[in-house]
């Protein structure tokens, strides 16, 4: 938790690899709402931010992201993964 493993396929040969990006530094967009940098935030905190972002979008009359279409597309990918595993074949979306 509190870190993102990032891989950039455009890195030069010999320099490619996963990097850890800590999300507890001052530059993280949500950390100012929590503990001092370097302290962990938990899984449950992401739900607090999700609701806060939703309420802010409603108040500002902005589109909410992700939306239903995003969720549907995600579910279609997950269903394709299950189908592919079951049939041992590629599934076209």
Coordinates of C-alpha atoms in Angstrom, one line a residue:
X1 CA 0.0 0.0 0.0
X2 CA 0.9 3.6 -0.4
X3 CA 3.1 3.0 -3.4
X4 CA 2.6 2.6 -7.1
X5 CA 4.9 0.3 -9.1
X6 CA 5.4 2.0 -12.5
X7 CA 7.0 0.5 -15.6
X8 CA 7.6 2.7 -18.7
X9 CA 8.0 0.8 -21.9
X10 CA 9.8 3.8 -23.4
X11 CA 12.8 3.6 -21.1
X12 CA 16.1 3.0 -22.7
X13 CA 17.4 -0.5 -23.0
X14 CA 19.3 -1.3 -19.8
X15 CA 17.4 1.3 -17.9
X16 CA 13.9 -0.4 -18.0
X17 CA 12.4 -1.8 -14.9
X18 CA 9.7 -1.2 -12.3
X19 CA 10.0 1.9 -10.1
X20 CA 8.2 2.5 -6.8
X21 CA 6.4 5.8 -6.6
X22 CA 5.4 6.6 -3.0
X23 CA 2.1 8.3 -2.6
X24 CA 2.7 9.7 0.8
X25 CA 4.8 12.7 -0.3
X26 CA 3.5 16.3 -0.4
X27 CA 3.0 16.1 -4.2
X28 CA 0.3 13.5 -3.9
X29 CA -3.1 15.2 -4.5
X30 CA -4.9 13.7 -1.5
X31 CA -2.2 13.5 1.2
X32 CA -2.8 17.0 2.5
X33 CA -6.0 15.8 4.0
X34 CA -4.3 13.1 6.1
X35 CA -1.1 12.6 8.1
X36 CA 2.4 14.1 7.7
X37 CA 4.4 12.8 4.7
X38 CA 5.8 9.3 5.1
X39 CA 2.9 8.1 7.2
X40 CA 0.7 5.4 5.7
X41 CA -2.8 5.9 4.7
X42 CA -5.1 2.8 4.6
X43 CA -7.3 1.1 2.1
X44 CA -10.4 2.7 3.6
X45 CA -9.1 6.2 3.0
X46 CA -9.5 5.7 -0.8
X47 CA -13.3 5.4 -0.2
X48 CA -13.4 8.7 1.7
X49 CA -11.7 10.4 -1.3
X50 CA -14.1 8.6 -3.8
X51 CA -17.1 10.0 -1.9
X52 CA -15.5 13.5 -1.6
X53 CA -14.7 13.6 -5.3
X54 CA -18.3 12.5 -6.1
X55 CA -19.9 15.2 -3.9
X56 CA -17.5 17.9 -5.3
X57 CA -18.5 16.9 -8.9
X58 CA -22.2 17.0 -8.1
X59 CA -21.9 20.4 -6.4
X60 CA -19.9 21.8 -9.3
X61 CA -22.3 20.2 -11.8
X62 CA -19.3 18.4 -13.4
X63 CA -19.3 15.0 -15.1
X64 CA -18.4 12.3 -12.7
X65 CA -15.5 9.9 -13.5
X66 CA -15.5 7.1 -13.7
X67 CA -19.0 6.9 -14.9
X68 CA -21.4 4.0 -15.7
X69 CA -19.9 3.6 -19.2
X70 CA -16.5 3.2 -17.7
X71 CA -17.8 0.6 -15.3
X72 CA -19.5 -1.3 -18.1
X73 CA -16.4 -1.3 -20.2
X74 CA -14.4 -2.6 -17.2
X75 CA -16.9 -5.4 -16.6
X76 CA -16.8 -6.4 -20.3
X77 CA -13.0 -6.8 -20.0
X78 CA -13.4 -8.8 -16.8
X79 CA -16.0 -11.1 -18.5
X80 CA -13.7 -11.5 -21.5
X81 CA -10.8 -12.6 -19.1
X82 CA -13.1 -15.2 -17.5
X83 CA -14.3 -16.4 -20.9
X84 CA -10.7 -16.6 -22.2
X85 CA -9.5 -18.5 -19.2
X86 CA -12.5 -20.9 -19.5
X87 CA -12.1 -21.6 -23.3
X88 CA -8.3 -21.1 -23.4
X89 CA -8.8 -18.8 -26.4
X90 CA -8.5 -15.1 -27.1
X91 CA -11.7 -13.1 -26.7
X92 CA -12.3 -10.1 -29.0
X93 CA -13.9 -7.1 -27.5

